[in-house]
XYZ file of C-alpha atoms in Angstrom:
545
model
C 0.322 81.292 31.375
C -3.259 82.280 30.515
C -6.253 81.446 32.744
C -3.833 79.358 34.828
C -3.279 77.185 31.757
C 0.297 76.545 30.801
C 2.932 73.923 30.409
C 2.984 73.340 34.160
C -0.771 72.992 34.655
C -1.901 69.555 35.774
C -5.594 70.384 36.085
C -7.759 69.072 33.229
C -9.265 71.875 31.204
C -12.328 71.977 28.958
C -10.883 72.897 25.528
C -14.008 74.835 24.597
C -14.241 77.044 27.664
C -10.883 76.896 29.458
C -12.936 76.322 32.632
C -11.878 73.712 35.180
C -14.506 70.926 35.482
C -16.572 71.268 38.631
C -16.455 67.829 40.236
C -17.342 67.397 43.892
C -13.800 67.888 45.155
C -13.262 70.974 43.039
C -16.569 72.428 44.263
C -15.583 71.905 47.845
C -12.212 73.473 47.280
C -13.804 76.490 45.621
C -16.191 76.958 48.547
C -13.445 76.694 51.173
C -14.534 73.235 52.393
C -17.488 72.109 54.552
C -18.523 74.218 57.472
C -19.758 77.688 58.326
C -19.599 80.215 55.469
C -18.827 77.662 52.711
C -22.068 78.277 50.816
C -21.679 82.058 51.080
C -18.164 81.875 49.665
C -19.327 79.705 46.791
C -22.184 82.083 46.049
C -19.802 85.035 45.983
C -17.739 83.276 43.318
C -20.652 81.972 41.265
C -20.826 85.121 39.124
C -17.268 84.590 37.940
C -17.840 80.951 37.150
C -21.051 81.648 35.241
C -19.314 84.316 33.163
C -16.572 81.879 32.262
C -19.075 79.172 31.416
C -20.761 81.372 28.811
C -17.566 81.453 26.744
C -17.837 78.850 23.998
C -14.654 79.619 22.065
C -11.056 79.097 23.124
C -10.055 82.071 20.990
C -12.720 84.313 22.616
C -11.515 83.259 26.034
C -7.920 83.928 25.012
C -8.725 87.429 23.797
C -10.879 88.199 26.828
C -7.864 87.775 29.061
C -5.766 90.344 27.206
C -5.954 93.797 28.792
C -7.285 96.382 26.363
C -4.507 98.803 27.258
C -1.905 96.193 26.316
C -0.063 97.343 23.172
C -0.384 93.778 21.887
C -4.175 93.710 22.255
C -4.578 94.183 18.505
C -1.874 91.618 17.820
C -2.675 88.658 20.106
C -0.152 86.381 18.380
C 2.600 88.256 20.205
C 0.984 87.242 23.491
C 1.520 83.531 22.911
C 3.246 82.114 26.013
C 6.909 82.943 25.760
C 6.535 85.829 23.359
C 4.729 88.525 25.347
C 7.979 90.346 26.056
C 8.917 90.295 22.385
C 6.401 92.946 21.327
C 8.954 95.761 21.418
C 11.752 93.684 19.922
C 10.804 92.092 16.575
C 14.107 90.242 16.424
C 13.123 88.229 19.507
C 9.770 87.383 17.973
C 11.475 86.366 14.719
C 13.839 84.180 16.698
C 10.851 82.555 18.376
C 9.209 81.906 15.014
C 12.463 80.495 13.638
C 12.635 78.119 16.584
C 9.200 76.800 15.653
C 9.631 76.864 11.878
C 12.747 74.794 11.500
C 14.928 75.429 8.446
C 14.201 72.463 6.134
C 17.901 72.254 5.273
C 18.629 71.467 8.938
C 16.380 68.412 8.806
C 18.629 66.620 6.282
C 21.273 64.534 8.026
C 24.566 63.684 6.343
C 23.647 60.015 6.152
C 20.454 60.929 4.285
C 22.230 62.706 1.448
C 21.933 61.078 -1.997
C 24.957 59.385 -3.482
C 25.254 61.991 -6.228
C 25.068 64.897 -3.782
C 28.571 66.256 -4.373
C 28.339 66.527 -8.162
C 24.746 66.228 -9.381
C 23.482 66.750 -12.871
C 20.619 69.260 -13.221
C 18.192 66.363 -13.685
C 19.414 64.665 -10.514
C 19.143 67.902 -8.562
C 15.539 68.355 -9.692
C 14.676 64.822 -8.547
C 15.710 65.501 -4.941
C 13.450 66.342 -2.076
C 13.111 70.164 -1.611
C 14.858 69.980 1.764
C 17.868 68.321 0.115
C 17.857 70.983 -2.601
C 17.863 73.728 0.032
C 20.786 72.137 1.849
C 22.693 71.809 -1.434
C 22.259 75.543 -2.066
C 23.494 76.327 1.429
C 26.488 73.985 1.123
C 27.608 74.987 -2.360
C 26.787 78.696 -2.681
C 27.607 81.652 -0.493
C 24.757 83.544 1.121
C 25.642 86.489 -1.092
C 25.225 84.366 -4.221
C 21.897 83.015 -2.981
C 20.579 86.456 -2.106
C 21.636 87.857 -5.476
C 20.045 84.989 -7.397
C 23.348 83.897 -8.953
C 22.530 80.228 -8.334
C 22.789 77.879 -11.304
C 23.112 74.084 -11.429
C 25.087 72.474 -14.253
C 26.506 73.936 -17.431
C 25.604 74.266 -21.088
C 22.184 73.503 -22.539
C 21.085 71.493 -19.480
C 21.800 74.339 -17.072
C 19.090 74.949 -14.473
C 18.533 78.172 -12.547
C 17.141 78.056 -9.025
C 15.948 80.785 -6.668
C 15.483 80.424 -2.918
C 12.318 81.928 -1.456
C 12.392 84.755 1.065
C 11.359 82.422 3.894
C 14.182 79.993 2.960
C 11.704 77.132 2.874
C 11.346 76.478 -0.861
C 13.065 76.959 -4.190
C 11.836 78.057 -7.605
C 13.095 76.343 -10.742
C 13.661 79.221 -13.151
C 13.392 77.040 -16.263
C 9.794 76.097 -15.395
C 8.468 79.609 -14.793
C 5.483 81.096 -16.597
C 4.615 84.782 -16.678
C 1.784 84.416 -14.157
C 4.000 82.520 -11.710
C 6.791 85.072 -12.015
C 4.555 87.900 -10.869
C 3.389 85.894 -7.849
C 6.892 86.230 -6.379
C 7.821 88.973 -3.945
C 9.865 91.981 -4.991
C 13.120 90.570 -3.565
C 12.475 87.195 -5.201
C 11.874 88.955 -8.524
C 15.125 90.844 -8.061
C 16.915 87.529 -7.629
C 15.298 86.311 -10.828
C 16.424 89.469 -12.586
C 20.037 88.572 -11.783
C 19.797 84.868 -12.570
C 21.729 83.974 -15.771
C 19.192 81.348 -16.886
C 16.324 83.786 -16.501
C 18.093 86.581 -18.371
C 19.234 84.473 -21.308
C 16.314 82.050 -21.727
C 13.121 82.969 -19.912
C 13.123 86.768 -20.311
C 13.510 86.740 -24.127
C 10.907 83.992 -24.458
C 8.296 85.910 -22.443
C 9.408 89.417 -23.557
C 10.364 90.403 -20.036
C 12.899 92.800 -18.570
C 15.645 92.514 -17.349
C 17.254 90.335 -19.993
C 20.773 89.546 -21.154
C 21.159 93.027 -22.657
C 19.470 95.126 -19.944
C 20.130 94.957 -16.217
C 17.619 95.792 -13.500
C 18.489 99.492 -13.206
C 18.354 99.983 -16.970
C 15.081 98.038 -17.170
C 13.468 100.329 -14.632
C 14.655 103.324 -16.659
C 13.152 101.815 -19.830
C 9.791 101.166 -18.175
C 9.736 104.624 -16.595
C 10.418 106.235 -19.974
C 7.579 104.242 -21.579
C 5.150 105.522 -18.961
C 6.441 109.094 -19.199
C 5.879 109.003 -22.961
C 2.186 108.244 -22.443
C 1.895 110.907 -19.739
C 3.415 113.468 -22.092
C 1.030 112.382 -24.840
C -1.934 113.210 -22.630
C -0.484 116.468 -21.348
C 0.375 117.686 -24.850
C -2.935 116.799 -26.515
C -4.162 120.175 -27.888
C -7.658 121.650 -27.825
C -8.532 123.050 -31.245
C -12.237 123.813 -30.869
C -12.521 124.761 -27.196
C -10.034 127.609 -26.777
C -11.400 129.700 -23.916
C -9.417 129.776 -20.689
C -12.337 128.306 -18.727
C -12.596 125.366 -21.143
C -8.861 124.733 -20.981
C -8.836 124.895 -17.175
C -11.738 122.464 -16.944
C -10.164 119.971 -19.320
C -6.764 120.207 -17.628
C -8.459 119.395 -14.328
C -10.512 116.540 -15.746
C -7.619 114.851 -17.526
C -5.782 114.391 -14.229
C -7.947 111.287 -13.730
C -5.951 109.707 -16.553
C -2.562 111.236 -15.756
C -2.652 110.106 -12.124
C -3.332 106.502 -13.115
C -0.225 106.533 -15.288
C 1.745 108.217 -12.506
C 0.696 105.422 -10.151
C 2.131 102.906 -12.617
C 5.348 104.918 -12.726
C 5.561 105.207 -8.941
C 5.206 101.416 -8.623
C 8.145 100.683 -10.918
C 10.655 100.388 -8.010
C 8.319 97.936 -6.255
C 8.919 95.168 -8.809
C 11.943 93.347 -10.124
C 10.501 91.939 -13.362
C 8.611 93.891 -16.035
C 6.339 92.774 -18.870
C 6.471 95.468 -21.530
C 3.548 94.082 -23.540
C 1.254 93.873 -20.502
C 2.254 97.363 -19.419
C 1.653 98.701 -22.930
C -1.828 97.141 -22.961
C -2.712 98.635 -19.581
C -1.452 102.078 -20.581
C -3.174 101.916 -23.954
C -6.521 101.278 -22.272
C -6.060 104.436 -20.193
C -4.880 106.512 -23.161
C -7.695 105.254 -25.371
C -10.273 106.270 -22.783
C -8.582 109.676 -22.567
C -8.652 110.124 -26.338
C -12.359 109.318 -26.347
C -13.045 111.888 -23.627
C -10.919 114.425 -25.527
C -12.985 113.837 -28.692
C -16.224 114.455 -26.768
C -14.905 117.621 -25.142
C -13.131 119.246 -28.096
C -16.157 119.662 -30.385
C -17.300 122.801 -32.117
C -20.139 124.718 -30.517
C -23.130 124.735 -32.901
C -24.394 128.041 -34.263
C -28.148 128.072 -34.836
C -28.524 131.313 -36.793
C -31.372 133.437 -38.023
C -31.965 133.051 -40.920
C -31.559 129.328 -40.445
C -29.472 128.884 -43.599
C -26.558 130.577 -41.787
C -26.421 127.837 -39.137
C -23.027 126.134 -38.806
C -21.301 123.348 -36.875
C -24.486 121.285 -36.510
C -23.085 118.068 -35.040
C -26.172 116.523 -33.449
C -29.936 117.124 -33.581
C -29.890 118.313 -29.934
C -27.233 121.075 -30.102
C -24.532 118.793 -28.619
C -26.504 118.044 -25.434
C -25.987 114.305 -25.887
C -22.252 114.758 -26.521
C -21.865 116.873 -23.387
C -23.686 114.216 -21.380
C -21.365 111.545 -22.776
C -18.285 113.511 -21.745
C -19.642 113.912 -18.209
C -20.232 110.152 -17.960
C -16.721 109.307 -19.160
C -15.014 111.683 -16.718
C -17.180 110.616 -13.791
C -16.416 106.933 -14.344
C -12.706 107.587 -14.887
C -12.541 109.445 -11.592
C -14.291 106.484 -10.020
C -11.664 104.085 -11.397
C -8.882 106.353 -10.113
C -10.409 106.490 -6.625
C -10.659 102.686 -6.498
C -7.032 102.274 -7.577
C -5.895 104.814 -4.997
C -7.839 102.979 -2.277
C -6.221 99.701 -3.331
C -2.743 101.200 -3.181
C -3.393 102.746 0.222
C -4.714 99.435 1.550
C -1.638 97.558 0.314
C 0.858 100.127 1.591
C -0.815 100.402 4.998
C -1.421 96.685 5.370
C -5.112 97.244 6.026
C -7.882 99.810 5.948
C -7.067 103.258 7.306
C -9.791 104.466 9.646
C -10.941 108.060 10.092
C -8.833 108.405 13.241
C -5.702 107.232 11.436
C -5.620 103.748 12.930
C -5.217 100.694 10.698
C -7.759 97.877 10.700
C -6.006 94.659 9.769
C -7.802 92.369 7.356
C -8.432 88.659 7.622
C -8.399 86.589 4.436
C -12.169 86.533 3.728
C -12.397 90.305 4.213
C -9.343 90.898 2.035
C -10.693 88.683 -0.744
C -14.100 90.352 -0.531
C -12.539 93.828 -0.748
C -10.329 92.932 -3.704
C -13.262 91.310 -5.484
C -15.531 94.245 -4.766
C -12.980 96.750 -6.051
C -12.395 94.710 -9.202
C -16.151 94.553 -9.701
C -16.537 98.309 -9.239
C -13.783 99.024 -11.771
C -15.418 96.637 -14.229
C -18.776 98.298 -13.633
C -17.267 101.698 -14.424
C -15.958 100.334 -17.725
C -19.377 98.817 -18.485
C -21.039 102.168 -17.782
C -18.697 103.891 -20.224
C -19.267 101.263 -22.899
C -23.012 101.566 -22.387
C -22.764 105.311 -22.916
C -20.761 104.666 -26.090
C -23.552 102.404 -27.287
C -26.133 105.067 -26.474
C -24.167 107.655 -28.455
C -23.854 105.230 -31.372
C -27.586 104.522 -31.385
C -28.457 108.220 -31.308
C -26.158 108.967 -34.248
C -27.586 105.979 -36.111
C -31.067 107.433 -35.614
C -29.907 110.666 -37.256
C -28.498 108.723 -40.202
C -31.737 106.750 -40.489
C -33.772 109.968 -40.502
C -31.579 111.413 -43.261
C -32.063 108.234 -45.287
C -35.832 108.597 -44.889
C -35.707 112.215 -46.056
C -33.695 111.264 -49.165
C -36.028 108.347 -49.913
C -38.979 110.740 -49.802
C -37.230 112.859 -52.457
C -36.617 109.797 -54.629
C -40.315 108.973 -54.564
C -41.006 112.215 -56.417
C -39.339 111.032 -59.608
C -41.721 109.842 -62.379
C -39.956 110.304 -65.700
C -38.167 107.421 -67.373
C -36.066 106.948 -70.444
C -34.389 109.935 -72.051
C -36.448 112.409 -70.015
C -35.385 110.917 -66.678
C -32.127 112.834 -66.672
C -34.001 116.129 -66.957
C -36.171 115.645 -63.876
C -34.922 117.240 -60.647
C -36.347 117.479 -57.149
C -35.408 118.982 -53.787
C -35.997 117.691 -50.273
C -39.416 118.069 -48.730
C -38.049 118.970 -45.308
C -38.378 122.566 -44.148
C -35.174 124.443 -43.297
C -36.903 127.245 -41.427
C -36.619 125.881 -37.883
C -33.351 124.106 -36.949
C -34.800 123.111 -33.572
C -37.069 120.581 -35.278
C -35.571 117.081 -35.412
C -35.829 116.582 -39.199
C -34.471 120.064 -39.920
C -31.562 119.652 -37.506
C -30.753 116.263 -39.058
C -30.772 117.787 -42.546
C -28.350 120.482 -41.390
C -26.074 117.718 -40.012
C -25.649 116.473 -43.605
C -25.680 119.843 -45.398
C -22.177 120.566 -46.651
C -22.025 124.142 -45.267
C -23.887 123.720 -41.981
C -22.525 120.324 -40.989
C -20.213 120.131 -37.984
C -18.141 116.999 -38.414
C -16.929 114.601 -37.272
C -19.091 113.377 -34.425
C -16.952 111.619 -31.742
C -18.578 108.319 -32.709
C -17.694 108.894 -36.362
C -14.139 109.662 -35.298
C -13.877 106.490 -33.229
C -15.325 104.337 -36.038
C -13.200 106.127 -38.642
C -16.248 107.213 -40.641
C -16.378 110.235 -42.954
C -19.869 111.703 -42.787
C -21.393 112.065 -46.288
C -22.736 115.569 -46.987
C -24.671 117.189 -49.826
C -25.359 120.745 -51.000
C -28.955 120.690 -49.795
C -29.636 124.462 -49.698
C -28.524 127.557 -51.561
C -26.325 129.418 -49.117
C -27.075 132.767 -50.764
C -30.860 132.883 -50.641
C -31.750 129.869 -48.524
C -33.704 128.101 -51.266
C -33.508 124.310 -51.519
C -31.314 122.892 -54.257
C -32.725 120.316 -56.680
C -30.850 117.298 -58.012
C -31.322 114.451 -60.453
C -32.367 110.940 -59.446
C -28.814 109.609 -59.890
C -27.414 112.312 -57.608
C -29.883 111.543 -54.826
C -29.251 107.808 -55.275
C -25.502 108.341 -54.971
C -26.015 110.280 -51.713
C -28.369 107.576 -50.439
C -25.735 104.928 -51.126
C -23.124 106.924 -49.217
C -25.478 107.151 -46.237
C -26.115 103.398 -46.351
C -22.399 102.608 -46.462
C -21.793 104.790 -43.402
C -24.683 103.193 -41.501
C -23.187 99.767 -42.214
C -19.987 100.850 -40.483
C -21.936 102.114 -37.445
C -22.301 98.558 -36.209
C -23.241 98.277 -32.513
C -22.430 94.572 -32.379
C -18.796 95.032 -31.337
C -19.758 97.289 -28.449
C -22.537 94.907 -27.441
C -20.068 92.006 -27.437
C -17.641 94.029 -25.296
C -20.375 94.823 -22.773
C -21.393 91.160 -22.578
C -17.757 90.140 -22.101
C -17.298 92.733 -19.351
C -20.398 91.416 -17.578
C -19.059 87.863 -17.755
C -15.736 88.989 -16.293
C -17.534 90.823 -13.513
C -19.546 87.700 -12.652
C -16.423 85.552 -12.843
C -14.655 87.752 -10.298
C -17.518 87.118 -7.859
C -17.279 83.374 -8.476
C -13.514 83.337 -8.005
C -13.732 85.310 -4.763
C -16.492 83.088 -3.427
C -14.507 79.988 -4.334
C -11.386 81.320 -2.619
C -13.236 82.096 0.607
C -14.993 78.722 0.517
C -11.723 76.819 0.086
C -10.164 78.854 2.906
C -13.110 78.064 5.171
C -12.902 74.351 4.338
C -9.175 74.358 5.083
C -9.764 76.019 8.462
C -12.383 73.406 9.285
C -9.943 70.616 8.451
C -7.267 72.202 10.635
C -9.745 72.626 13.502
C -10.752 68.984 13.239
C -7.096 68.027 13.496
C -6.948 69.687 16.926
C -10.178 68.148 18.162
């Protein structure tokens, strides 16, 4: 009994305040009746009444009457009348819940059973009310069969598989399952599916899922684990060919853990499921590995050598001595570490059943907070991907600028040609650019495309599968500029144009736009979920009013 309100209370109570109405008789009773000292007694109690009157919520009033040192203070549902003593014995609380949530199978009386109950066809079974279906499972299968998922109705081509839910209040028709619905089931429900003959022989092959008729659950988990280990080994064994110092290797080995740990999280979660989609897993792993391979390409580049005399310069990869490439690598690693941290926070929240506070306590989450957190984490992961794609686009644009500058330099050389006819093949010209100072933009660009000095490929060229065209622009012996015929310069110009055509930013731009749409859609979905939940709560509240 709370606030003197219980099954035996006969006093009318205000449902908003849990305060007894103060009619004349009640006021007199509270003051001790008419006579000396009545007003003083009423005044002494007025503070308590006023405090109670300020409470406008039944729930607030309920919580206010729970002592803060009560172990159930953070779990007020256990303090419902009749369950307070069940806090230390979950079985008693479960029994209480079971007494309230009646087994649907128990609600079906013998006289209500359909005429075809004893020997139904699969179609007849599917036409029954769910409560009748649940009773049929209980009457015709052992509990061991139901728990294992070995529950099938009918024989032959019309055979139907059914799975009982963990709460014993509904069934799942295996034949009607889609991939998205399968992964909405709990682990134990998935394990029942994994043992159901209809699922293994019909649904699993159709959706490329494991287990199937040829692979049981234990073997399926071994297969999935091996797939993940293969990708982990691929990352761990990726060699560094251009950065060979111990400090470079140590740095890269530390940085790549952002990718390895994500794959390890996938591997650690294998026992937590009963059904596995190899194609979906392969896609998720490939996204991680592809991001790793990109970071590897940006890290394992040759260090440029800007020599004196300038003609001895080598490994010129960018006009800025690889500063832009180094910045790109830093962005990719930073965002990957951000994605890892978000995934780790998600896993901790799910395993703990809430948010772990600094003092080690767990803050439980209501539905709106949970939805907001999930949405926010999904948005942050998407934003990290967008940031990486944006950096890719920046790198692509900067390389395209270098190509465009080289095209301009070659076009300037082509403008020098005047002869035509039979004398045209005798005319030769060199580039007008100076090769004396590699720090100048035009000079550095020319060295990028000089066959001896060039450091190729650029990570962008590697990702777009482009072979950088080069030309023997300078004499490596004396540093003089080489001269070529019009046709030779035109051929080089065409090669540059073909490469520029392949450096198309449109695909990256489309990916960024798509990522932004997905990010916005996650906000809309979360908002819609919270709104529908709020509307449902309002409808329930109105039902009690």
